[in-house]
PDB file of C-alpha atoms in Angstrom:
ATOM      1  CA  MET A   1     -26.090  -9.089 -66.424  1.00 54.00           C
ATOM      2  CA  PRO A   2     -24.811  -6.657 -64.073  1.00 54.00           C
ATOM      3  CA  THR A   3     -23.634  -7.927 -60.923  1.00 58.00           C
ATOM      4  CA  ALA A   4     -24.686  -6.392 -57.615  1.00 53.00           C
ATOM      5  CA  PRO A   5     -21.988  -4.118 -55.770  1.00 53.00           C
ATOM      6  CA  ALA A   6     -20.418  -6.347 -53.122  1.00 52.00           C
ATOM      7  CA  PRO A   7     -21.689  -5.516 -49.479  1.00 51.00           C
ATOM      8  CA  HIS A   8     -19.236  -3.305 -47.587  1.00 50.00           C
ATOM      9  CA  ALA A   9     -18.316  -4.635 -44.390  1.00 48.00           C
ATOM     10  CA  THR A  10     -19.273  -2.179 -41.599  1.00 51.00           C
ATOM     11  CA  SER A  11     -16.500  -1.161 -39.455  1.00 49.00           C
ATOM     12  CA  PRO A  12     -17.265  -0.062 -36.008  1.00 52.00           C
ATOM     13  CA  ALA A  13     -16.671   3.726 -35.489  1.00 50.00           C
ATOM     14  CA  PRO A  14     -13.190   4.199 -33.976  1.00 54.00           C
ATOM     15  CA  THR A  15     -13.584   4.875 -30.481  1.00 64.00           C
ATOM     16  CA  ALA A  16     -11.609   7.706 -28.902  1.00 73.00           C
ATOM     17  CA  ALA A  17      -8.526   7.106 -26.730  1.00 82.00           C
ATOM     18  CA  PRO A  18      -9.355   6.770 -23.052  1.00 85.00           C
ATOM     19  CA  LEU A  19      -8.146   9.765 -21.536  1.00 91.00           C
ATOM     20  CA  PRO A  20      -5.279   9.353 -18.692  1.00 92.00           C
ATOM     21  CA  GLY A  21      -7.555   9.580 -15.766  1.00 92.00           C
ATOM     22  CA  ASP A  22      -9.662   6.805 -17.130  1.00 93.00           C
ATOM     23  CA  LEU A  23      -6.683   4.849 -17.410  1.00 95.00           C
ATOM     24  CA  ALA A  24      -5.462   5.424 -14.225  1.00 95.00           C
ATOM     25  CA  ARG A  25      -8.935   4.405 -12.591  1.00 95.00           C
ATOM     26  CA  ARG A  26      -8.644   1.296 -14.363  1.00 96.00           C
ATOM     27  CA  ARG A  27      -5.161   0.215 -13.277  1.00 97.00           C
ATOM     28  CA  ALA A  28      -6.464   1.438  -9.481  1.00 96.00           C
ATOM     29  CA  LEU A  29      -9.362  -0.730  -9.973  1.00 96.00           C
ATOM     30  CA  PHE A  30      -7.257  -3.780 -11.464  1.00 97.00           C
ATOM     31  CA  SER A  31      -4.712  -3.236  -8.392  1.00 97.00           C
ATOM     32  CA  LEU A  32      -7.681  -3.415  -5.965  1.00 97.00           C
ATOM     33  CA  LEU A  33      -9.015  -6.414  -7.214  1.00 98.00           C
ATOM     34  CA  VAL A  34      -5.482  -8.030  -6.997  1.00 97.00           C
ATOM     35  CA  THR A  35      -5.661  -6.942  -3.414  1.00 97.00           C
ATOM     36  CA  LEU A  36      -9.161  -8.344  -2.816  1.00 97.00           C
ATOM     37  CA  VAL A  37      -8.176 -11.655  -4.286  1.00 97.00           C
ATOM     38  CA  ALA A  38      -4.544 -11.879  -2.549  1.00 96.00           C
ATOM     39  CA  LEU A  39      -5.451 -10.838   0.736  1.00 96.00           C
ATOM     40  CA  PRO A  40      -8.367 -13.479   1.738  1.00 96.00           C
ATOM     41  CA  ALA A  41      -6.278 -16.314  -0.252  1.00 95.00           C
ATOM     42  CA  SER A  42      -3.264 -15.375   1.739  1.00 95.00           C
ATOM     43  CA  TRP A  43      -5.356 -15.407   4.922  1.00 96.00           C
ATOM     44  CA  LEU A  44      -7.077 -18.860   4.238  1.00 95.00           C
ATOM     45  CA  LEU A  45      -3.684 -20.081   3.006  1.00 94.00           C
ATOM     46  CA  PHE A  46      -2.279 -19.159   6.471  1.00 94.00           C
ATOM     47  CA  SER A  47      -5.027 -20.089   8.468  1.00 95.00           C
ATOM     48  CA  GLN A  48      -4.843 -23.823   7.217  1.00 93.00           C
ATOM     49  CA  LEU A  49      -1.163 -24.219   7.326  1.00 93.00           C
ATOM     50  CA  GLU A  50      -1.599 -26.536  10.579  1.00 94.00           C
ATOM     51  CA  ARG A  51      -3.492 -28.705   8.177  1.00 94.00           C
ATOM     52  CA  LEU A  52      -1.425 -28.520   5.072  1.00 92.00           C
ATOM     53  CA  TRP A  53       1.920 -28.785   6.511  1.00 93.00           C
ATOM     54  CA  PRO A  54       1.544 -32.322   7.881  1.00 93.00           C
ATOM     55  CA  GLU A  55       0.532 -33.412   4.541  1.00 92.00           C
ATOM     56  CA  ILE A  56       3.523 -32.113   2.793  1.00 92.00           C
ATOM     57  CA  VAL A  57       5.679 -33.414   5.222  1.00 92.00           C
ATOM     58  CA  ARG A  58       4.373 -36.913   4.559  1.00 93.00           C
ATOM     59  CA  MET A  59       5.781 -36.728   0.898  1.00 93.00           C
ATOM     60  CA  GLU A  60       9.038 -37.808  -0.069  1.00 92.00           C
ATOM     61  CA  GLY A  61      11.620 -36.945  -2.675  1.00 92.00           C
ATOM     62  CA  ILE A  62      10.899 -34.437  -5.465  1.00 95.00           C
ATOM     63  CA  ALA A  63       7.134 -34.302  -4.520  1.00 93.00           C
ATOM     64  CA  PHE A  64       8.353 -33.049  -1.100  1.00 93.00           C
ATOM     65  CA  MET A  65      10.648 -30.359  -2.615  1.00 95.00           C
ATOM     66  CA  ALA A  66       7.812 -29.274  -5.212  1.00 94.00           C
ATOM     67  CA  ALA A  67       4.880 -29.118  -2.770  1.00 93.00           C
ATOM     68  CA  ALA A  68       7.051 -27.123  -0.213  1.00 93.00           C
ATOM     69  CA  THR A  69       8.625 -24.747  -2.522  1.00 95.00           C
ATOM     70  CA  LEU A  70       5.261 -24.152  -3.917  1.00 94.00           C
ATOM     71  CA  LEU A  71       3.747 -23.477  -0.695  1.00 94.00           C
ATOM     72  CA  GLY A  72       6.578 -21.160   0.301  1.00 94.00           C
ATOM     73  CA  GLY A  73       6.107 -19.352  -2.721  1.00 95.00           C
ATOM     74  CA  VAL A  74       2.511 -18.725  -2.327  1.00 94.00           C
ATOM     75  CA  MET A  75       3.147 -17.727   1.164  1.00 95.00           C
ATOM     76  CA  ALA A  76       5.743 -15.216   0.106  1.00 95.00           C
ATOM     77  CA  ILE A  77       3.928 -13.744  -3.012  1.00 96.00           C
ATOM     78  CA  GLY A  78       0.462 -13.798  -1.689  1.00 96.00           C
ATOM     79  CA  PRO A  79       0.765 -10.841   1.250  1.00 96.00           C
ATOM     80  CA  LEU A  80       3.362  -9.124  -1.363  1.00 97.00           C
ATOM     81  CA  ALA A  81       0.683  -9.095  -3.940  1.00 97.00           C
ATOM     82  CA  ALA A  82      -1.984  -7.859  -1.654  1.00 97.00           C
ATOM     83  CA  ALA A  83       0.127  -5.130  -0.069  1.00 96.00           C
ATOM     84  CA  ILE A  84       1.524  -3.983  -3.306  1.00 97.00           C
ATOM     85  CA  GLY A  85      -1.662  -4.070  -4.941  1.00 97.00           C
ATOM     86  CA  PHE A  86      -3.197  -1.814  -2.243  1.00 96.00           C
ATOM     87  CA  LEU A  87      -0.286   0.642  -2.564  1.00 95.00           C
ATOM     88  CA  LEU A  88      -0.829   0.884  -6.476  1.00 96.00           C
ATOM     89  CA  ALA A  89      -4.637   1.077  -6.175  1.00 96.00           C
ATOM     90  CA  ILE A  90      -3.948   4.086  -3.796  1.00 95.00           C
ATOM     91  CA  TRP A  91      -1.416   5.717  -6.249  1.00 94.00           C
ATOM     92  CA  PHE A  92      -3.192   5.178  -9.431  1.00 96.00           C
ATOM     93  CA  GLY A  93      -6.786   6.375  -7.574  1.00 95.00           C
ATOM     94  CA  VAL A  94      -5.049   9.459  -6.675  1.00 95.00           C
ATOM     95  CA  ASP A  95      -3.639   9.852 -10.026  1.00 93.00           C
ATOM     96  CA  SER A  96      -7.111   9.348 -11.604  1.00 94.00           C
ATOM     97  CA  VAL A  97      -8.798  12.340  -9.354  1.00 93.00           C
ATOM     98  CA  TYR A  98      -6.381  14.834 -10.793  1.00 92.00           C
ATOM     99  CA  LYS A  99      -6.102  13.876 -14.634  1.00 92.00           C
ATOM    100  CA  ALA A 100      -8.847  14.315 -16.909  1.00 90.00           C
ATOM    101  CA  ARG A 101     -11.409  11.695 -17.040  1.00 91.00           C
ATOM    102  CA  ARG A 102     -14.791  11.166 -19.433  1.00 91.00           C
ATOM    103  CA  THR A 103     -17.075  10.981 -16.357  1.00 90.00           C
ATOM    104  CA  ALA A 104     -16.877  12.976 -13.077  1.00 89.00           C
ATOM    105  CA  SER A 105     -17.279  11.121  -9.833  1.00 91.00           C
ATOM    106  CA  PRO A 106     -16.965  13.834  -7.044  1.00 91.00           C
ATOM    107  CA  LEU A 107     -18.088  11.506  -4.204  1.00 95.00           C
ATOM    108  CA  LEU A 108     -15.608   8.533  -5.202  1.00 93.00           C
ATOM    109  CA  ASP A 109     -13.080  11.164  -5.963  1.00 94.00           C
ATOM    110  CA  ARG A 110     -13.614  12.510  -2.313  1.00 94.00           C
ATOM    111  CA  ALA A 111     -13.219   8.955  -0.859  1.00 95.00           C
ATOM    112  CA  ILE A 112      -9.972   8.038  -2.882  1.00 94.00           C
ATOM    113  CA  VAL A 113      -8.304  11.271  -1.519  1.00 95.00           C
ATOM    114  CA  ALA A 114      -9.474  10.943   1.901  1.00 95.00           C
ATOM    115  CA  THR A 115      -8.248   7.334   2.150  1.00 95.00           C
ATOM    116  CA  ALA A 116      -4.948   8.118   0.542  1.00 95.00           C
ATOM    117  CA  LEU A 117      -4.252  11.182   2.825  1.00 95.00           C
ATOM    118  CA  VAL A 118      -4.919   8.520   5.504  1.00 96.00           C
ATOM    119  CA  VAL A 119      -2.300   6.042   4.115  1.00 95.00           C
ATOM    120  CA  TRP A 120       0.243   8.541   3.200  1.00 94.00           C
ATOM    121  CA  PHE A 121       0.246  10.365   6.601  1.00 96.00           C
ATOM    122  CA  THR A 122      -0.227   7.117   8.786  1.00 96.00           C
ATOM    123  CA  PRO A 123       3.445   6.498   9.453  1.00 96.00           C
ATOM    124  CA  ALA A 124       4.125  10.109  10.555  1.00 97.00           C
ATOM    125  CA  LEU A 125       0.957   9.604  12.833  1.00 97.00           C
ATOM    126  CA  ALA A 126       2.563   6.093  14.077  1.00 96.00           C
ATOM    127  CA  ALA A 127       5.599   7.770  15.131  1.00 96.00           C
ATOM    128  CA  LEU A 128       3.681  10.467  17.011  1.00 96.00           C
ATOM    129  CA  VAL A 129       1.979   7.564  18.776  1.00 96.00           C
ATOM    130  CA  VAL A 130       5.159   5.658  19.747  1.00 96.00           C
ATOM    131  CA  VAL A 131       6.503   9.399  21.202  1.00 96.00           C
ATOM    132  CA  GLY A 132       3.198   9.862  22.978  1.00 96.00           C
ATOM    133  CA  GLN A 133       3.379   6.354  24.574  1.00 96.00           C
ATOM    134  CA  ALA A 134       6.627   6.902  25.392  1.00 95.00           C
ATOM    135  CA  LEU A 135       6.407   9.940  27.331  1.00 96.00           C
ATOM    136  CA  ALA A 136       3.440   8.583  29.132  1.00 96.00           C
ATOM    137  CA  SER A 137       4.977   5.731  30.075  1.00 96.00           C
ATOM    138  CA  GLY A 138       8.444   6.643  30.634  1.00 94.00           C
ATOM    139  CA  ARG A 139       9.842   3.779  28.565  1.00 95.00           C
ATOM    140  CA  ILE A 140      10.687   3.478  24.760  1.00 95.00           C
ATOM    141  CA  HIS A 141      11.160   0.232  22.956  1.00 92.00           C
ATOM    142  CA  PHE A 142      13.005  -0.813  20.221  1.00 90.00           C
ATOM    143  CA  VAL A 143      12.213  -4.038  18.380  1.00 89.00           C
ATOM    144  CA  ARG A 144      15.553  -4.801  16.375  1.00 85.00           C
ATOM    145  CA  PRO A 145      17.670  -5.170  18.752  1.00 87.00           C
ATOM    146  CA  PRO A 146      15.370  -5.458  21.295  1.00 89.00           C
ATOM    147  CA  ARG A 147      16.084  -2.756  23.919  1.00 91.00           C
ATOM    148  CA  ASP A 148      14.086  -0.991  26.261  1.00 91.00           C
ATOM    149  CA  TYR A 149      15.113   2.350  27.513  1.00 92.00           C
ATOM    150  CA  PHE A 150      13.640   3.958  30.737  1.00 94.00           C
ATOM    151  CA  LEU A 151      13.511   7.617  31.466  1.00 93.00           C
ATOM    152  CA  ALA A 152      14.352   7.029  35.034  1.00 91.00           C
ATOM    153  CA  THR A 153      17.408   4.878  34.522  1.00 93.00           C
ATOM    154  CA  ASP A 154      18.828   5.913  31.267  1.00 92.00           C
ATOM    155  CA  PRO A 155      17.428   9.471  30.204  1.00 94.00           C
ATOM    156  CA  ILE A 156      19.888   9.915  27.560  1.00 95.00           C
ATOM    157  CA  ALA A 157      19.204   6.919  25.490  1.00 93.00           C
ATOM    158  CA  PHE A 158      15.640   7.604  26.131  1.00 94.00           C
ATOM    159  CA  TRP A 159      15.552  10.952  24.571  1.00 96.00           C
ATOM    160  CA  GLN A 160      17.730   9.727  21.905  1.00 95.00           C
ATOM    161  CA  GLY A 161      14.972   7.460  21.146  1.00 94.00           C
ATOM    162  CA  ILE A 162      12.460  10.071  21.341  1.00 96.00           C
ATOM    163  CA  GLY A 163      14.495  12.287  18.914  1.00 96.00           C
ATOM    164  CA  PHE A 164      14.604   9.261  16.531  1.00 96.00           C
ATOM    165  CA  TRP A 165      11.108   8.832  16.514  1.00 96.00           C
ATOM    166  CA  LEU A 166      10.539  12.531  16.236  1.00 97.00           C
ATOM    167  CA  ILE A 167      12.832  12.635  12.826  1.00 97.00           C
ATOM    168  CA  MET A 168      11.496   9.574  11.387  1.00 97.00           C
ATOM    169  CA  GLY A 169       7.863  10.967  11.962  1.00 97.00           C
ATOM    170  CA  GLY A 170       9.155  14.328  10.381  1.00 97.00           C
ATOM    171  CA  LEU A 171      10.696  12.492   7.551  1.00 97.00           C
ATOM    172  CA  PHE A 172       7.666  10.755   6.879  1.00 96.00           C
ATOM    173  CA  ALA A 173       5.251  13.769   7.176  1.00 97.00           C
ATOM    174  CA  PHE A 174       7.812  15.791   4.865  1.00 97.00           C
ATOM    175  CA  LEU A 175       7.648  13.255   2.229  1.00 95.00           C
ATOM    176  CA  ALA A 176       3.704  12.849   2.431  1.00 95.00           C
ATOM    177  CA  TRP A 177       3.576  16.545   2.611  1.00 95.00           C
ATOM    178  CA  ARG A 178       5.549  16.987  -0.758  1.00 93.00           C
ATOM    179  CA  TYR A 179       3.601  14.539  -2.506  1.00 91.00           C
ATOM    180  CA  TRP A 180       0.122  16.086  -1.500  1.00 92.00           C
ATOM    181  CA  ARG A 181       1.140  19.638  -1.621  1.00 92.00           C
ATOM    182  CA  GLY A 182       1.057  19.715  -5.393  1.00 88.00           C
ATOM    183  CA  LYS A 183      -2.347  18.212  -5.554  1.00 88.00           C
ATOM    184  CA  LEU A 184      -4.041  19.909  -2.438  1.00 86.00           C
ATOM    185  CA  LEU A 185      -2.348  23.434  -2.841  1.00 84.00           C
ATOM    186  CA  PRO A 186      -1.550  23.528  -6.685  1.00 78.00           C
ATOM    187  CA  ARG A 187      -0.449  27.204  -6.432  1.00 75.00           C
ATOM    188  CA  SER A 188       1.943  27.076  -3.409  1.00 64.00           C
ATOM    189  CA  ALA A 189       3.654  23.944  -5.304  1.00 56.00           C
ATOM    190  CA  GLY A 190       4.646  25.984  -8.239  1.00 59.00           C
ATOM    191  CA  THR A 191       6.252  28.745  -6.180  1.00 57.00           C
ATOM    192  CA  ASP A 192       9.260  26.324  -5.322  1.00 55.00           C
TER     193      ASP A 192
END
């Protein structure tokens, strides 16, 4: 008696490899999710510290060491994960805009680029704000070591402080411009 042919296992059609823009968009989304989880978790932990620490102090020996180490580790890693996740989300998000993707999303692309431009140029703008405040008040403040230089009493140190912030602002603006020039003005970037 003839046997029926064995049924062939159907395999799904091979999926095409994701495009670089799609991979970058997934990485950006994952990094953003890390930020959206780590930031509120860190805020919650720091807001509950007054309640948590007395409980940990009551412990003794190895339990105290383990709980204090765990608390310190989470307090250090949470904000760091939120900050790194945010920066990676911006980085990969911009990458995804300028690489090939399967689906176009012009509105989201514009939002990503606008947000990234603000993030990249914020240090330069912050330096200009410090200079503006110093010029308006006649006083420039440095945190480490804590020093205040007044235009009226110490003009040389005051203008050196203004120069420092202008140099730092120029450096931050230059670095941001070097990154963005190739993306916003691709023809001018190739001429150097």
